[in-house]
Short mmCIF file of C-alpha atoms and ligand atoms in Angstrom, two decimals:
data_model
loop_
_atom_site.label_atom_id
_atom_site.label_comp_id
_atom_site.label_asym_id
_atom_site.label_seq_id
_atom_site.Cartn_x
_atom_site.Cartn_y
_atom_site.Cartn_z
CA UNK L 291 103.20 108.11 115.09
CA UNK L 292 104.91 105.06 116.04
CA UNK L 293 107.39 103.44 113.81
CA UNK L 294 108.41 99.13 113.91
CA UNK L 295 111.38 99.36 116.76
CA UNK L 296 113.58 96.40 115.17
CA UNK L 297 112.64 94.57 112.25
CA UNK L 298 111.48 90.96 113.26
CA UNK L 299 113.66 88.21 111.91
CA UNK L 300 110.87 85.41 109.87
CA UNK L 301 112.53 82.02 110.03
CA UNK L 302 111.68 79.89 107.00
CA UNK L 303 112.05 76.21 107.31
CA UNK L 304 111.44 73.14 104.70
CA UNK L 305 107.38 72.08 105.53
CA UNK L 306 105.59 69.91 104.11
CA UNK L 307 103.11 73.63 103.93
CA UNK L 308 105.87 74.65 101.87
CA UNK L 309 106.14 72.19 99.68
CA UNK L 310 102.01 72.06 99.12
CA UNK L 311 102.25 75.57 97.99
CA UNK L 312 105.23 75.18 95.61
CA UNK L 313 103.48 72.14 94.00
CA UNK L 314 100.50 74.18 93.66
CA UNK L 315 102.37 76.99 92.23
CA UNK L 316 104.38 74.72 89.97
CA UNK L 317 101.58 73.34 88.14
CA UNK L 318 99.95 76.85 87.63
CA UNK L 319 103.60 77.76 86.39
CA UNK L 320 103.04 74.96 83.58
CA UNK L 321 99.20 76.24 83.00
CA UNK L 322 98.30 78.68 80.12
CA UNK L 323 97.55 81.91 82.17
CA UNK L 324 97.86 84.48 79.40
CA UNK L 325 98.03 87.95 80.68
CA UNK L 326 99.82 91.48 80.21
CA UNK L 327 102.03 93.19 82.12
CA UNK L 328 100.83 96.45 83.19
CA UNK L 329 102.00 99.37 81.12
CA UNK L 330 99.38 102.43 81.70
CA UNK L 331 102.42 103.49 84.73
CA UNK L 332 105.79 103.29 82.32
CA UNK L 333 107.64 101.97 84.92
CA UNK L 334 105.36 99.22 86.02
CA UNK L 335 106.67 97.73 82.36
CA UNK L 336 109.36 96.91 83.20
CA UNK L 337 108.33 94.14 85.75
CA UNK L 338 109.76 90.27 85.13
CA UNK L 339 106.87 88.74 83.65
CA UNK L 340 108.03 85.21 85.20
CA UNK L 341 108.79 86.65 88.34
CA UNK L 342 105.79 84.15 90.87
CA UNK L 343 105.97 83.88 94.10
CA UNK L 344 103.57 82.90 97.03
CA UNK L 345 103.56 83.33 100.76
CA UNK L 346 100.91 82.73 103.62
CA UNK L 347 101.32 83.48 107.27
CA UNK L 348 99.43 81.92 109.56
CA UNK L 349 97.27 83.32 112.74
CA UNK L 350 99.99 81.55 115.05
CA UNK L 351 102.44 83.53 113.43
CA UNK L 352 103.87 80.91 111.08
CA UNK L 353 105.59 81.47 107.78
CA UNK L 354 105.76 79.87 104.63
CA UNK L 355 106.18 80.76 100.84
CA UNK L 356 107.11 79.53 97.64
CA UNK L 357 108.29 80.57 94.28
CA UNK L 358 109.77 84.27 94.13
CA UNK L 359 108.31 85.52 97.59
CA UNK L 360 110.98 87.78 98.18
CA UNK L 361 110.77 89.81 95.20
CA UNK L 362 110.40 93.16 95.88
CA UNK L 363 107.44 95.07 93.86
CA UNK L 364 104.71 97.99 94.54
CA UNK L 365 101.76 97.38 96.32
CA UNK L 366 99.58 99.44 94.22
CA UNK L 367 96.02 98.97 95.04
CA UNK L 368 96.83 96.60 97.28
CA UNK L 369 97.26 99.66 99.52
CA UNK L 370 93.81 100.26 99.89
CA UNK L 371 92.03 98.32 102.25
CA UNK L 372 95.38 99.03 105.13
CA UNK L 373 94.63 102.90 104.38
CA UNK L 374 90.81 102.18 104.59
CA UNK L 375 91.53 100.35 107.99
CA UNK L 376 93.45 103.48 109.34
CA UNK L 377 91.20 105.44 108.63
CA UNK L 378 88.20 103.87 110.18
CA UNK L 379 90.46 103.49 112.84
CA UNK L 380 91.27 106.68 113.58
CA UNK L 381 88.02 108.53 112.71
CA UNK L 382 85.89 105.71 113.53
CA UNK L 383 83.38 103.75 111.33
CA UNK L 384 80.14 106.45 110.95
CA UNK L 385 82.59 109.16 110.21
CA UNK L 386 84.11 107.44 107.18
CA UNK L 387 81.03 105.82 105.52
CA UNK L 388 79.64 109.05 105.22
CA UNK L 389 82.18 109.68 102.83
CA UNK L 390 82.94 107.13 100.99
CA UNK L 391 80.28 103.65 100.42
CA UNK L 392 80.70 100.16 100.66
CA UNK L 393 79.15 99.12 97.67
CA UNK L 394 80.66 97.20 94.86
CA UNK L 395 81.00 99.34 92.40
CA UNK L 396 80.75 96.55 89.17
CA UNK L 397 83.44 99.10 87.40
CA UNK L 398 87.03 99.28 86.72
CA UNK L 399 89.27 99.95 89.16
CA UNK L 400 89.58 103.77 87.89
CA UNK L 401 85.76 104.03 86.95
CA UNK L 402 83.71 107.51 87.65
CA UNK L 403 82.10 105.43 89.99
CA UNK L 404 80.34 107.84 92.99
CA UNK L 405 76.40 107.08 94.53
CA UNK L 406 73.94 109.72 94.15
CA UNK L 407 75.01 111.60 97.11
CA UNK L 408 78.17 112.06 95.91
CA UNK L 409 80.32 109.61 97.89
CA UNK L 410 82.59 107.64 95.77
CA UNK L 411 80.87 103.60 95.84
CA UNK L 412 83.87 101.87 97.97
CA UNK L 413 87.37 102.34 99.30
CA UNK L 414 89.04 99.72 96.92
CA UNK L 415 88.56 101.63 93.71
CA UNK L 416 90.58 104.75 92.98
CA UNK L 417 87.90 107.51 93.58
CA UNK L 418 87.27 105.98 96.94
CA UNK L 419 90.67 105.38 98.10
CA UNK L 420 92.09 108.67 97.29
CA UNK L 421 89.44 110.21 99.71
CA UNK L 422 90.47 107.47 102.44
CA UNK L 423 93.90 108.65 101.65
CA UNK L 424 92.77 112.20 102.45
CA UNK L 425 91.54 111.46 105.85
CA UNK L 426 94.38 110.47 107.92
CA UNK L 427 95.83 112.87 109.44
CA UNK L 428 98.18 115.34 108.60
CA UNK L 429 98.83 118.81 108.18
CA UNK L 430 99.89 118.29 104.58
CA UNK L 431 100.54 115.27 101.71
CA UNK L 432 103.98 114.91 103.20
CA UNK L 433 102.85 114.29 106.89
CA UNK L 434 99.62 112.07 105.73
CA UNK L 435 102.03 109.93 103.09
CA UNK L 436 104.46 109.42 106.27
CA UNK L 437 101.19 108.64 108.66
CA UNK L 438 100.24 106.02 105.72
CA UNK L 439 103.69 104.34 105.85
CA UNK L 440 104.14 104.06 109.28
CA UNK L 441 100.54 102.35 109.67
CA UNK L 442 101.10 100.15 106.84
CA UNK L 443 104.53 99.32 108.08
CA UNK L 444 102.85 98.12 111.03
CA UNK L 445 100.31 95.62 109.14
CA UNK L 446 104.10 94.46 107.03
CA UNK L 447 105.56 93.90 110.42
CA UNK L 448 109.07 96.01 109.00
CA UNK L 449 109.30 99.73 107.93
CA UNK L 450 108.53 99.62 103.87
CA UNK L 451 110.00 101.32 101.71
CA UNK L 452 109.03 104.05 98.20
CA UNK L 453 110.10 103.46 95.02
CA UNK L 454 110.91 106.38 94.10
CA UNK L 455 110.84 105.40 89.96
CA UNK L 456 107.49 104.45 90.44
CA UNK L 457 106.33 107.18 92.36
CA UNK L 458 107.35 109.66 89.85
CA UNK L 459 106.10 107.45 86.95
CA UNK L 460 102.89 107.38 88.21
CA UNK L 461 103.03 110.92 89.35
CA UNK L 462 103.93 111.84 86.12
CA UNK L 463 100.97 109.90 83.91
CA UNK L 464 98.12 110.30 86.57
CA UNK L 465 95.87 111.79 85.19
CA UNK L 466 93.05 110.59 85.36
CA UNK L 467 93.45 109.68 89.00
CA UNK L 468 93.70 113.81 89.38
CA UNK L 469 90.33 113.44 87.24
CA UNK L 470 88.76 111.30 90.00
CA UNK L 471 89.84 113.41 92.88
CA UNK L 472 88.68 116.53 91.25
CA UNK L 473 85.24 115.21 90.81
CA UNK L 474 85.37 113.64 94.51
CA UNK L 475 86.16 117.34 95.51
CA UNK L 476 83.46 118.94 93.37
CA UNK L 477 81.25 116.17 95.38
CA UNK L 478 82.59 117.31 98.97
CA UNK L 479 83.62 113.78 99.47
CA UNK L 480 87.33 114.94 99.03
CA UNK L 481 87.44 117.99 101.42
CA UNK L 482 91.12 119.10 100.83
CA UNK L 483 92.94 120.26 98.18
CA UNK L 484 93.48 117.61 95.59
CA UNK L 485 97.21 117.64 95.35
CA UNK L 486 97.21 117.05 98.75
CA UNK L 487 95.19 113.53 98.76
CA UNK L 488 96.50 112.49 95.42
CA UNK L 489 100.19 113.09 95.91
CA UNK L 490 99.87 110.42 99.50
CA UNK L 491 97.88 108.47 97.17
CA UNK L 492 100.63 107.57 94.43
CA UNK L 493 103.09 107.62 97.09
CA UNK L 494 101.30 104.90 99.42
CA UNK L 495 100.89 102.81 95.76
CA UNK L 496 104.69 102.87 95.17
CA UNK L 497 105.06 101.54 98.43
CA UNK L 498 107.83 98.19 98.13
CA UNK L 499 106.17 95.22 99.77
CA UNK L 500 107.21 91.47 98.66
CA UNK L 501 104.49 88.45 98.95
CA UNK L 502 105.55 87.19 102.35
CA UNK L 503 105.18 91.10 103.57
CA UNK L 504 101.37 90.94 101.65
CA UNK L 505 100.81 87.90 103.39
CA UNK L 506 101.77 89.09 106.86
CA UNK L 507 99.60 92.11 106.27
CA UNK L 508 96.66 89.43 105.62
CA UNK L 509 96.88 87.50 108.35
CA UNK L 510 96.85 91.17 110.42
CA UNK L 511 93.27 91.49 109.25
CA UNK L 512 92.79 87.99 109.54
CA UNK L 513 93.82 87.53 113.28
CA UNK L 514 91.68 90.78 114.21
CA UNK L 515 93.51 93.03 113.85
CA UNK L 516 97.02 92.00 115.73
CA UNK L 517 100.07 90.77 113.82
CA UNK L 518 100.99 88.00 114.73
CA UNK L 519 104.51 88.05 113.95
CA UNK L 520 104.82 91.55 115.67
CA UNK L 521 102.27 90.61 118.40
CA UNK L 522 101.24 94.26 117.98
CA UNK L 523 97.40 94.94 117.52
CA UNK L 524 97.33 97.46 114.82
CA UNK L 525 93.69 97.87 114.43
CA UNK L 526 90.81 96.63 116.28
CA UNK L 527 88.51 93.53 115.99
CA UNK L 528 85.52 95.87 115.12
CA UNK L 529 87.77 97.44 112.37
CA UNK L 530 89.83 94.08 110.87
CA UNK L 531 86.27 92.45 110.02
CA UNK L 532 84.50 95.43 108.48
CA UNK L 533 87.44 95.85 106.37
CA UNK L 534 87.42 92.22 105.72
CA UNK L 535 83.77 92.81 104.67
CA UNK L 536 84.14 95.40 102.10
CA UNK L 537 87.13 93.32 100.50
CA UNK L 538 84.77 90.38 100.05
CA UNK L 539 82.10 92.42 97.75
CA UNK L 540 84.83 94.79 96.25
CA UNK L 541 88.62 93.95 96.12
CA UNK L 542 88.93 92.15 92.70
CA UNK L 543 87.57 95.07 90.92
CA UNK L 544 84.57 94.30 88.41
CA UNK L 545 85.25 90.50 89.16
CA UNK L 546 84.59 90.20 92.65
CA UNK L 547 81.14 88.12 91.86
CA UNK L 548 82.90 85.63 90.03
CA UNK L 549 86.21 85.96 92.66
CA UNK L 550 83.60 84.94 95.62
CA UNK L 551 81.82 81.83 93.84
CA UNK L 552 85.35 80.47 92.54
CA UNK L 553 87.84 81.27 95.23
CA UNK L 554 85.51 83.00 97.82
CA UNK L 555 88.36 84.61 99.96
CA UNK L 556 88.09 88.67 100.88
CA UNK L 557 91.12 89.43 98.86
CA UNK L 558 92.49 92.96 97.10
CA UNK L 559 94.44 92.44 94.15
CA UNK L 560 96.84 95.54 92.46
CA UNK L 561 98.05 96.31 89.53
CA UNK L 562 101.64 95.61 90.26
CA UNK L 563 100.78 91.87 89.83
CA UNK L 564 99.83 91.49 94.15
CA UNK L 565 96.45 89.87 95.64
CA UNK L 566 96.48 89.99 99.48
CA UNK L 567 93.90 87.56 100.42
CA UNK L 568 92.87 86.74 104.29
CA UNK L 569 91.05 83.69 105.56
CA UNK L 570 89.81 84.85 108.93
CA UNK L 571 91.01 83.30 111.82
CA UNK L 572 93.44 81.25 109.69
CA UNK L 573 95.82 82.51 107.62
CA UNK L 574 97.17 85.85 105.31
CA UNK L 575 98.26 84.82 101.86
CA UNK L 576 100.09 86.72 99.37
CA UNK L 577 101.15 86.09 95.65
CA UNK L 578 103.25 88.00 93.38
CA UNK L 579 102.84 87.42 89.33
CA UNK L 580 102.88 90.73 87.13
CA UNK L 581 101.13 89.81 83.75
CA UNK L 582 97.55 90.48 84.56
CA UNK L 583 94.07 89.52 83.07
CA UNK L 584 91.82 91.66 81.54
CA UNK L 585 90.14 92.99 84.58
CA UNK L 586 93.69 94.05 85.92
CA UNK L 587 93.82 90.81 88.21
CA UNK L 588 97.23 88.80 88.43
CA UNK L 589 96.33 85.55 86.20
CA UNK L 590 98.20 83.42 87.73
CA UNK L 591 97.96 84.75 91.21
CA UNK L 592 93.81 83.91 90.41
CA UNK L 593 94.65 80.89 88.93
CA UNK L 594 97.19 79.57 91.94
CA UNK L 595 94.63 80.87 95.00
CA UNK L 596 91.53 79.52 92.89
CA UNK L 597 93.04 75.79 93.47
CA UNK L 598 94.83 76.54 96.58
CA UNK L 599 91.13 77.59 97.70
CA UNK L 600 89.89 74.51 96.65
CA UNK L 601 92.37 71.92 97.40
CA UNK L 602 93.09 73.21 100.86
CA UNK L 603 89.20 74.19 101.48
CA UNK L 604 90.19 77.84 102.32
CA UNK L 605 86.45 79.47 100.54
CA UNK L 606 85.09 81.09 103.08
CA UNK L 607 81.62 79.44 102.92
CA UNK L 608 83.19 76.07 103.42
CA UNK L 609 82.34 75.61 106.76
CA UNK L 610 81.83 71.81 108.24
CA UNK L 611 78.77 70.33 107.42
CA UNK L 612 78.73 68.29 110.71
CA UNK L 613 80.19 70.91 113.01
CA UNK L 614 82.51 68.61 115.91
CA UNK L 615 79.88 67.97 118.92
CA UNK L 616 81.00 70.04 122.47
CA UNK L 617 79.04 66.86 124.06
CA UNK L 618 81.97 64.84 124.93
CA UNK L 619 79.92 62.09 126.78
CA UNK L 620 76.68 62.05 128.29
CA UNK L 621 75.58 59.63 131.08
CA UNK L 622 72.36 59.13 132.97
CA UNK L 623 72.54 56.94 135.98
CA UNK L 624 69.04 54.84 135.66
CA UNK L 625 68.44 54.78 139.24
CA UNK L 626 68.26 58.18 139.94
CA UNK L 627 67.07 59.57 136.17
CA UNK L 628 70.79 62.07 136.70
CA UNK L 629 72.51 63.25 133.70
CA UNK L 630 76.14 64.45 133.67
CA UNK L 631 76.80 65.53 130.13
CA UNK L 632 80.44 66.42 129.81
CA UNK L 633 80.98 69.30 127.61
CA UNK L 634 84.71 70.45 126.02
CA UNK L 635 86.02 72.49 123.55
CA UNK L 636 84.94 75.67 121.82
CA UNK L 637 80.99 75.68 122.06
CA UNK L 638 79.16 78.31 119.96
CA UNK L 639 75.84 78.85 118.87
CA UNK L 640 75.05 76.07 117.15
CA UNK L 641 77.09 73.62 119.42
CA UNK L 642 75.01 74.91 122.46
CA UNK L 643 71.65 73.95 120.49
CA UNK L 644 73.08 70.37 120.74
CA UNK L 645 73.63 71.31 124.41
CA UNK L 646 70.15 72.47 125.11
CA UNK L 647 68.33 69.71 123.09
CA UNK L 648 69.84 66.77 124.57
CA UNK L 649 69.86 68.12 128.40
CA UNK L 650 66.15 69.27 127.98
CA UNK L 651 65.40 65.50 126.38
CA UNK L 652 67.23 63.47 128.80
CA UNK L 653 65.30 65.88 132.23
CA UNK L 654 62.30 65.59 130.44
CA UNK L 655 62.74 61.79 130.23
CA UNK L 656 62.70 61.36 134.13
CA UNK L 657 61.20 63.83 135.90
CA UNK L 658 62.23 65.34 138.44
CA UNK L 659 65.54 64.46 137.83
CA UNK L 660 68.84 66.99 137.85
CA UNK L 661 70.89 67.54 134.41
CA UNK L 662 74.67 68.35 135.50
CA UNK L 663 76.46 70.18 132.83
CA UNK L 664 80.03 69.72 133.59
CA UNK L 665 82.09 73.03 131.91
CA UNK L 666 85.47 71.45 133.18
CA UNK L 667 86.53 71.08 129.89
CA UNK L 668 85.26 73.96 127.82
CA UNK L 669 88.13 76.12 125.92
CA UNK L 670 86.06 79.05 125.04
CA UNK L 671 82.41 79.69 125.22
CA UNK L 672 80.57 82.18 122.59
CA UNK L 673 78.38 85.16 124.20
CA UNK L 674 75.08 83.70 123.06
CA UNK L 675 76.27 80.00 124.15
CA UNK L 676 76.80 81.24 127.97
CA UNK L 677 73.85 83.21 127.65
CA UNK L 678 71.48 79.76 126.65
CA UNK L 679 72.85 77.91 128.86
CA UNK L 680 72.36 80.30 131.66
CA UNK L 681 68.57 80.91 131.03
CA UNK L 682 68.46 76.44 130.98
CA UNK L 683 69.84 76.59 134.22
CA UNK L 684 67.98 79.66 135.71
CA UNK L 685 64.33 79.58 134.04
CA UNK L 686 62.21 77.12 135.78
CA UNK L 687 59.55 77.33 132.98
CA UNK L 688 61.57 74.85 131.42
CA UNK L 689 60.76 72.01 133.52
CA UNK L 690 64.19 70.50 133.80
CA UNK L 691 66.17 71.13 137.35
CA UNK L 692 69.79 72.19 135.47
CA UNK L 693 73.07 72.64 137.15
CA UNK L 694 76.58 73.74 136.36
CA UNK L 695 79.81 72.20 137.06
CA UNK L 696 82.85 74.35 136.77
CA UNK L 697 80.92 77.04 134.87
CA UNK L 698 84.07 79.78 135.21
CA UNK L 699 84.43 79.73 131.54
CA UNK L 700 80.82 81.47 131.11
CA UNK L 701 82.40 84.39 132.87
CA UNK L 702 85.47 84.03 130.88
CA UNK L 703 85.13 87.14 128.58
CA UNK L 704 83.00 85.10 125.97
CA UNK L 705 83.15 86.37 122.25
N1 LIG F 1068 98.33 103.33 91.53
C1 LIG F 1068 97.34 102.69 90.74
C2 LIG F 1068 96.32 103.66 90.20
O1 LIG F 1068 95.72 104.38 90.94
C3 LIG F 1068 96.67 101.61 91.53
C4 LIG F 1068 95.70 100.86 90.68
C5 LIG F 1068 95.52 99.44 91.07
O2 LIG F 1068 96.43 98.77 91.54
O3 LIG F 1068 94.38 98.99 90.84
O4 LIG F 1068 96.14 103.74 89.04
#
């Protein structure tokens, strides 16, 4: 099991990114956020309800925060979509969803919440993540619980630490966790003895993490799986965006509807006042604020990622209206009827439509005629983009004689 080598120094620097965020967080600071500190685990009382703090990360590896981002506090179910992730990982995706659904669940984060064939509805709520917790390997709770930190040490970037008070607290007052993973046994979805889930379980929740650590784990999922800080790919593409999926229906337990229209982020908030949130492709963000709302959410961690998802356009269906053309000029010489359009950039599937249209229009317009594409300039090229533009060129049918100019990047390992 392989273990962070040297911790990786994070430089912070004055940004104007920095200073965005802590204006952000300032005015939800001022806001009326009314929430309670969680009290159901004694020792999760005792968190500083003031205590705020906000980090993101970005895909190049970037770092900024605000507010109390180094405060150290429990991850709590903040755990569970890393665990999930190692678990697909190492058993592979069929092999998990046979145990344990993807569904949101519409309940409480500690509901009795199982489909009719027994598997509990998603990882993200407690009957669910105690059986991911069961299957990574180990020989016993001990070995799993030190499989579970080393793997989510790797998403933090640095080897985490357990608080021990919490731990025991929780240990101590679980019960109806040991409820959950009874009934998950009595279903078969839980196929070792309980103790032996549910003691990893509390011990992965007690896990210290501060927002900047939550927001490097984001960006991990975010980026595909590699951290960017660490450069280390800790799970695979396949594996980040699945996980990604199942935290946009299900992380913000029975208000993940409303989470989507308002902030619209895959996100996984805990009861220790966290929300990990990941934009993919862009950045991880985490936020730290213990009193939480009545569904068990941070309120002002909702309240600060609702307008930093608005003001910096971060919801997930935001995408550009009037994507940026890959047509960077197009010229047809009148005395021979040939086109050279000029193409650059990233060009995807609906960039390549532009491509196809306007080549097919201008050879149609003169026939006869030869359309040069020119790929000097392309960055990356999407599968289905070097496949369309290879049938233009290649399928007669068309009517249009097409050519390619520097068409290497169609070979270039599209995605
Ligand atoms: N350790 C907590 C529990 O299982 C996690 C709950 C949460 O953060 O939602 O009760």
């Amino acid at each position: 099991m392989s273990r962070i080598a040297e911790p990786v120094s994070v430089e912070f620097t004055d940004n104007p990114v920095d200073a965005a965020m802590a204006r952000v967080l300032d005015d939800v600071r001022r806001g009326d956020h009314p929430g309670t500190v969680a009290d159901y685990i004694p020792q999760l009382a005792t968190a500083d309800p003031e205590a705020f703090g906000i980090a993101a990360v970005s895909v190049h590896g970037h770092s900024y925060g605000a507010g109390d981002y180094r405060t150290p506090f429990t991850i709590q179910s903040m755990s569970k979509p890393f665990v999930y992730a190692l678990a697909l990982q190492e058993l592979g995706v069929d092999a998990v969803c046979e145990r344990i659904g993807v569904e949101p669940s519409g309940e409480a984060f500690n509901g009795i919440s199982f489909d009719p064939s027994g598997r509990p509805e998603n990882p993200l709520i407690n009957a669910g993540a105690i059986v991911a917790t069961s299957l990574i390997g180990g020989v016993d709770g001990a070995e799993r619980f030190a499989a579970i930190r080393a793997g989510l040490s790797r998403f933090a970037g640095r080897d985490l630490e357990l608080d021990e008070a919490v731990y025991a607290s929780e240990a101590a007052t679980g019960h109806r966790n040991l409820a959950l993973a009874a009934l998950a046994r009595s279903t078969e979805a839980l196929r070792i003895p309980v103790d032996e889930a549910l003691d990893p379980y509390f011990r992965q929740c007690a896990l210290l993490v501060d927002a900047h650590d939550v927001a490097v784990m984001g960006v991990t999922l975010a980026a595909g799986g590699i951290n960017p800080i660490t450069g280390e790919r800790v799970i695979s593409a396949e594996v980040a965006r699945h996980v990604l999926s199942v935290m946009t229906g299900c992380g913000m337990y029975d208000r993940s509807g409303a989470w989507m229209v308002s902030v619209g982020i895959p996100a996984k908030s805990g009861v220790g006042g966290g929300i990990v949130a990941a934009t993919p492709g862009e950045y991880g963000i985490g936020v730290f604020s213990p009193p939480l709302d009545e569904a068990g959410n941070s309120s002002r961690g909702v309240a600060v990622l609702q307008r930093m998802s608005s003001e910096f356009g971060l919801h997930l269906l935001n995408r550009p209206i009037n994507p940026v053309s890959s047509v960077a000029s197009a010229e047809t010489d009148p005395s021979t009827g040939r086109t050279v359009l000029r193409l650059r950039g990233e060009v995807d599937f609906v960039a390549v439509e532009e491509v196809v249209h306007e080549a097919l229009r201008r050879g149609r317009a003169c026939s006869g005629s030869t359309v040069v594409l020119d790929l000097t300039d392309v960055t990356r090229i999407s599968t289905v983009a070097a496949y369309l533009l290879t049938q233009l060129a290649s399928d007669v049918g068309y009517g249009v004689r097409v050519v390619m100019q520097d068409p290497s990047s169609l070979c270039a390992a599209p995605s």
